[in-house]
């Protein structure tokens, strides 16, 4: 594989795997805490998945394959630093194998894994100070004051972004003028990624909150509500889940999807709270974000949701463990759950066919009840 001149340069050009619309947050972290330039991975296509699958072990999970495809395409465009997070599940081991694969392919990329030494077992989770120490090990010039200031901005933008995304998700199926929600939301992302203070972030959020909440909708009093839960990467990345949210929105479904970083990311820091919210269906840590998924499902069912779609990558052990618990919950509350597993061979047509059957079942159940 030919190495480009840009890949040999000493300038740090970093990329992280694509994960929904959280690029503005990771860019803040990398640019402001580490001082690196950032390069977004090219838009994901069938080629991305094919590249990742071609060079990955067969039985490894789907996020590994997709992120490897991201890195190969980014390296082709000149990225020379690959950044991974090292918390929860097998994600913390991705960097070792992916680095070796990239080396074997001839890409001269530095691999950095953030937060890899932080405790993530037995209910112990990293603190903000842990994160600072990890970043400072990479960038000794990062002061604690600067880090806390950056972290405060990142947290503010994350919560604001997730609020707007959740409001849009619940109402986009019913907008009168199609495309308004997405336009305002994308405009917000453009501006929010450049904010320099919490005050500025609040001003931009207030502006777009008013715009998004003012979009004209024609929403029935009690629309069909379907929740989406599961492994966080497959939940938040449309390419990884065959764009199921857009499919549901076209059927006039109100989508309930709390699995954003501001809910999941904060929730996994409080395992006792998750166990409490699970309603007695689980009383210990079953790994990764599966406890959060069970707590989310329980809260949705208590609220009388019409149906739930559980998504996961192939071979995701914590989610497989959680499925048996979810099945018991489904039986007790008489609320259907559909389980979708995604891998490189998953057909979008097949997924949408199953969604059609599930939607019909949920609609008939609503009419019968």
Short mmCIF file of C-alpha atoms in Angstrom, two decimals, residues 148-282:
data_model
loop_
_atom_site.label_atom_id
_atom_site.label_comp_id
_atom_site.label_asym_id
_atom_site.label_seq_id
_atom_site.Cartn_x
_atom_site.Cartn_y
_atom_site.Cartn_z
CA UNK A 148 -12.37 21.46 33.10
CA UNK A 149 -13.35 24.47 31.02
CA UNK A 150 -13.34 22.37 27.83
CA UNK A 151 -15.19 19.53 29.54
CA UNK A 152 -17.90 21.91 30.73
CA UNK A 153 -18.46 23.14 27.16
CA UNK A 154 -18.48 19.58 25.80
CA UNK A 155 -21.00 18.45 28.41
CA UNK A 156 -23.25 21.43 27.72
CA UNK A 157 -23.22 20.87 23.95
CA UNK A 158 -23.80 17.13 24.39
CA UNK A 159 -26.89 17.61 26.56
CA UNK A 160 -28.24 20.36 24.31
CA UNK A 161 -27.64 18.36 21.14
CA UNK A 162 -29.36 15.32 22.62
CA UNK A 163 -32.35 17.39 23.74
CA UNK A 164 -32.86 18.78 20.23
CA UNK A 165 -32.32 15.35 18.63
CA UNK A 166 -34.84 13.73 20.98
CA UNK A 167 -37.45 16.44 20.33
CA UNK A 168 -36.95 16.06 16.58
CA UNK A 169 -37.09 12.25 16.79
CA UNK A 170 -40.45 12.35 18.57
CA UNK A 171 -42.02 14.74 16.09
CA UNK A 172 -40.29 14.44 12.72
CA UNK A 173 -42.88 11.96 11.44
CA UNK A 174 -45.55 14.64 11.74
CA UNK A 175 -43.88 17.78 10.37
CA UNK A 176 -46.02 19.66 7.86
CA UNK A 177 -43.13 20.84 5.69
CA UNK A 178 -40.74 17.93 5.28
CA UNK A 179 -37.09 18.65 5.99
CA UNK A 180 -37.52 21.55 8.43
CA UNK A 181 -36.38 19.64 11.50
CA UNK A 182 -33.25 18.27 9.86
CA UNK A 183 -32.30 21.67 8.43
CA UNK A 184 -32.51 23.41 11.81
CA UNK A 185 -30.74 20.53 13.56
CA UNK A 186 -27.88 20.43 11.05
CA UNK A 187 -27.50 24.21 11.30
CA UNK A 188 -27.27 23.84 15.07
CA UNK A 189 -24.51 21.24 14.76
CA UNK A 190 -22.52 23.56 12.51
CA UNK A 191 -22.65 26.42 15.00
CA UNK A 192 -22.34 24.38 18.19
CA UNK A 193 -19.09 22.80 17.10
CA UNK A 194 -17.35 26.20 17.23
CA UNK A 195 -18.57 27.55 20.58
CA UNK A 196 -15.88 28.85 22.93
CA UNK A 197 -17.85 29.17 26.16
CA UNK A 198 -20.83 27.75 28.00
CA UNK A 199 -22.60 31.10 27.64
CA UNK A 200 -22.17 31.01 23.86
CA UNK A 201 -23.37 27.39 23.80
CA UNK A 202 -26.49 28.39 25.74
CA UNK A 203 -27.25 31.24 23.34
CA UNK A 204 -26.99 28.98 20.30
CA UNK A 205 -29.07 26.28 21.99
CA UNK A 206 -31.80 28.79 22.91
CA UNK A 207 -31.93 30.03 19.30
CA UNK A 208 -32.33 26.58 17.78
CA UNK A 209 -34.59 25.29 20.53
CA UNK A 210 -37.05 28.01 19.60
CA UNK A 211 -36.72 27.18 15.89
CA UNK A 212 -37.14 23.44 16.31
CA UNK A 213 -40.02 23.72 18.76
CA UNK A 214 -41.77 26.12 16.36
CA UNK A 215 -41.81 23.71 13.41
CA UNK A 216 -45.41 23.11 12.29
CA UNK A 217 -46.61 19.56 12.95
CA UNK A 218 -49.80 17.60 12.49
CA UNK A 219 -49.52 15.08 15.30
CA UNK A 220 -52.37 12.93 16.59
CA UNK A 221 -53.14 12.92 20.30
CA UNK A 222 -51.92 9.34 20.75
CA UNK A 223 -49.58 8.31 17.92
CA UNK A 224 -47.99 4.88 17.72
CA UNK A 225 -44.90 4.96 19.94
CA UNK A 226 -41.98 2.61 19.32
CA UNK A 227 -38.82 2.62 21.40
CA UNK A 228 -35.33 1.81 20.15
CA UNK A 229 -32.86 0.30 22.62
CA UNK A 230 -29.72 -1.81 22.44
CA UNK A 231 -25.96 -1.64 21.98
CA UNK A 232 -25.14 2.03 21.87
CA UNK A 233 -23.12 2.14 18.65
CA UNK A 234 -25.77 0.34 16.59
CA UNK A 235 -28.45 2.54 18.17
CA UNK A 236 -26.83 5.91 17.40
CA UNK A 237 -25.22 5.14 14.02
CA UNK A 238 -27.83 5.08 11.19
CA UNK A 239 -25.52 3.24 8.80
CA UNK A 240 -25.10 0.42 11.33
CA UNK A 241 -28.86 -0.07 11.83
CA UNK A 242 -30.06 0.31 8.21
CA UNK A 243 -31.68 3.70 8.97
CA UNK A 244 -34.55 2.24 10.97
CA UNK A 245 -35.48 5.65 12.42
CA UNK A 246 -36.17 7.11 8.98
CA UNK A 247 -38.19 4.02 8.08
CA UNK A 248 -40.34 4.38 11.20
CA UNK A 249 -40.80 8.13 10.70
CA UNK A 250 -42.26 7.51 7.26
CA UNK A 251 -44.93 5.33 8.95
CA UNK A 252 -45.99 8.18 11.28
CA UNK A 253 -44.35 6.63 14.35
CA UNK A 254 -43.22 8.64 17.37
CA UNK A 255 -39.71 7.34 18.06
CA UNK A 256 -38.53 7.05 21.65
CA UNK A 257 -34.78 6.59 21.82
CA UNK A 258 -33.04 7.61 25.03
CA UNK A 259 -29.71 5.93 24.18
CA UNK A 260 -27.68 9.09 23.66
CA UNK A 261 -24.40 9.86 25.37
CA UNK A 262 -26.06 12.31 27.74
CA UNK A 263 -28.32 9.54 29.07
CA UNK A 264 -26.19 6.43 28.64
CA UNK A 265 -22.89 8.17 29.30
CA UNK A 266 -24.10 9.59 32.61
CA UNK A 267 -26.16 6.56 33.55
CA UNK A 268 -23.33 4.04 33.45
CA UNK A 269 -21.60 6.06 36.15
CA UNK A 270 -24.43 5.07 38.53
CA UNK A 271 -24.95 1.32 38.47
CA UNK A 272 -27.17 1.34 41.59
CA UNK A 273 -29.51 3.82 39.87
CA UNK A 274 -29.75 1.57 36.81
CA UNK A 275 -30.52 -1.47 38.94
CA UNK A 276 -33.22 0.53 40.71
CA UNK A 277 -34.76 1.65 37.40
CA UNK A 278 -34.77 -1.90 36.05
CA UNK A 279 -37.67 -2.73 38.39
CA UNK A 280 -36.06 -5.83 39.87
CA UNK A 281 -35.35 -7.51 36.54
CA UNK A 282 -31.59 -7.32 37.14
#
